[in-house]
Amino acid sequence: MALAHVLGVPRIGPQRELKFAQEAYWRDEIDEAALKAVASGIRQANWQRQHAAGLDVVAVGDFAFYDQMLNHVALLGCAPPRFGFGQHINLSQYFQLARGNADCHAMEMTKWFDTNYHYLVPEFKPDTQFSLDKNWLFDEVGEAQVAGFNAKPVLIGPLSFLWLGKEKTADFNRLDLLGRLLPVYAQILLRLKAQGVEWVQIDEPILALDLPVEWRTAFERAYHALNSASIKLLLASYFGPLRENLLVAMKLPVAGVHVDCVRGGDELSQVIDWLPATKVLSVGVIDGRNIWKTDLAAVLDRFDGLHQRLADRLWIAPSCSLLHVPVSLAGEARLDGELKNWLAYADEKIAALATLKTAFNSGRQAVAAELDDNVQALASRRASTRVHDAAVGARLAALSSVHDVRNNGFAVRQTAQRARFKLPSFPTTTIGSFPQTTEIRSARARFKQGELSELDYAAAMKREIAHAVNKQETLGIDVLVHGEAERNDMVEYFGEQLAGYAFSQNGWVQSYGSRCVKPPIIYGDVSRPHAMTVGWTAYAQSLTSKPMKGMLTGPVTMLQWSFVRDDQPRSQTALQIALAIRDEVVDLESAGIGIIQIDEPAYREGLPLRKTDWPAYLDWASRAFRISASGVADATQIHTHMCYSEFNDILPAIAAMDADVITIETSRSDMELLRGFGDFNYPNEIGPGVYDIHSPRVPSADDMTRLLEKAAGVLPAYNLWVNPDCGLKTRNWPETEAALGNMVAAARVLREAYRVSSEV
Ligand code: GLN
Ligand code: ZN
């Protein structure tokens, strides 16, 4: 008998109940008891769902009021001492760790592996102590047991917990804390055992990463120490193959292992070879990272033999926690039936798991109808003309090396562009968006609701554009933008106008805390039926004699922030998007727009987890960008923008994009990030962000002058631009005007200084 389980499920609730309760609690509109009641309701419903589907255990401890890593910080009693909370933090203090308070900035947040989920980063110092604290986990286990469920607690393992944290003092290795940490994990396991728990899932997702050898070898020591609790541990790895960590993982003294057969499927035979005769093998056969139906017959064909051999030692599961997919298709009333039939959110994945379990244990005929529906759905998707567009295929096939290079090298283009635009040295610009005021948001909402006519909406947006243009002229900015008033979101705005994209109504996924995102779904070949931005941009250009910069989202970012097809490689989808963007770039150029920015803020986050996979990714990612950008004349200037803090390890790939100008976020690092560009001799023009748009603080002209002088110390002054770190949509107009006024003043100081020095 194969067993079935999940590694975790979404915790936001089918209608984002958790988000609304959290936010109401933060605004003091509901008390702690009311928030906890919502949380408990979500947990009960989640367990009930798993139980009703016939899963053998329910996941407990996958719930968090904010974040699962923060839960572990609370559980292990290692809240950063800078908050002064001492032992036993309460819920209010838990939220202060996540969100900061008047005296302390919040704990840092960073991306959970290669997902769009963000976790809170534990802070470690040589004197960090651990002690068993928050009772939440044990309470939740009790809650599940009282309700009659077979609880399988879920923990993040000690090595992943340490790895994902950060050292807050120099000359110290957080791995040294392992000895202090393990006794607390052992205590946790003993307590769970005392509660009558049989299995504990212990997640070590870092097994899918390149690990330094001392981390890899620490696994054996750690799991021998945890073995003393003599409770059954299911060691879970996910998000990729184990590769050189495979042997270590398979030999650990645990009762079972879970492997990701979606992303690490090639390794399955090795996993089986090394599986000791007593261990349970949990196979992640349903993609926990994507929203497509699984080919159930293929899973059955692939694992029938293994099931014969392992019997009840075979467990089936999604590849990873279902945290990364939306809750239920039941919330999608407006999605068209054909497309909806191709999809599976968390609830549907649990149902598919139940079907697989029955098929393994009672034969396929026991679920013949379900299997048949699955065959029909997959066949409809494979054959759909909505998915396959021959024209897109032909265009892709015709791509040659002339399509991903500009006509001439940068030096020639720079000369042509300087002759055309005659910009001053240290030219000033912004990253694209201007404040999204309540009037703009309400106009867009009313337009979507049908309360505002298309004509009135267009008129309102034009007024905003005119306002932004006017402000920029008054401020003395050199290269203007239209302000992006008409855009709700930089991916959605384009996705809605491209063929091959769909938008769900309720496909929310937690990004961090109470923040959820609704990624678009790329289901078919992507193409651009009509121009997307030309009207607004040309209108903006008509209002000024200064150059107006067109503003587009790049192919990698469009891909990265969407649910993508699983029936072709990501690189293929990226190329399709690149061609659609290329069409828009060419149309903008024809409409007289001489400067076009193609944003790629997600360029770096697309990097694979393993370094050996980086070159292949960077190769297609930079090619996709070049395809989107290279259809224009030498005198048309292409900008790009990135705002993720580390660039130094991918500088050659950034240079390979061959944008004429790149603007990047640097002010928070005091220009230190720029040093890498300097050392690399970055050849093209560059605009290091001179002020942090995430803060309401208005930087002084002196602040920005100092940063620019620092930048001019590392890079040739004649290649420097002056701009903020990122778009200004979250700021208000008074802050924006004051800051940009100071920014223009700083640029003038630099012009003067460098004119004088070049005359000398
Ligand atoms: N052009 C976008 C804006 O200004 C860029 C946003 C981003 O980098 N994330 O808002
Ligand atoms: Zn940005």
GROMACS .gro file of C-alpha atoms and ligand atoms in nm, residues 431-433 484 490 551 597 599 601 641 643 726-727, ligand 1:
model
   23
  431ILE     CA    1   1.332   5.485  -1.367
  432GLY     CA    2   0.982   5.514  -1.509
  433SER     CA    3   0.696   5.534  -1.262
  484GLU     CA    4   0.334   5.478  -1.600
  490MET     CA    5   0.478   4.606  -1.473
  551MET     CA    6   0.921   5.204  -2.089
  597GLN     CA    7   1.413   5.129  -2.145
  599ASP     CA    8   1.337   4.675  -1.738
  601PRO     CA    9   1.463   4.367  -1.233
  641HIS     CA   10   1.717   4.871  -1.525
  643CYS     CA   11   1.730   4.658  -0.879
  726CYS     CA   12   1.403   5.254  -0.881
  727GLY     CA   13   1.057   5.371  -0.986
  761GLN     N1   14   0.987   5.102  -1.469
  761GLN     C1   15   0.948   5.043  -1.344
  761GLN     C2   16   0.907   5.151  -1.247
  761GLN     O1   17   0.959   5.256  -1.253
  761GLN     C3   18   1.059   4.960  -1.284
  761GLN     C4   19   1.017   4.889  -1.160
  761GLN     C5   20   1.118   4.791  -1.106
  761GLN     O2   21   1.234   4.798  -1.131
  761GLN     N2   22   1.077   4.698  -1.028
  761GLN     O3   23   0.825   5.132  -1.159
   0.00000   0.00000   0.00000
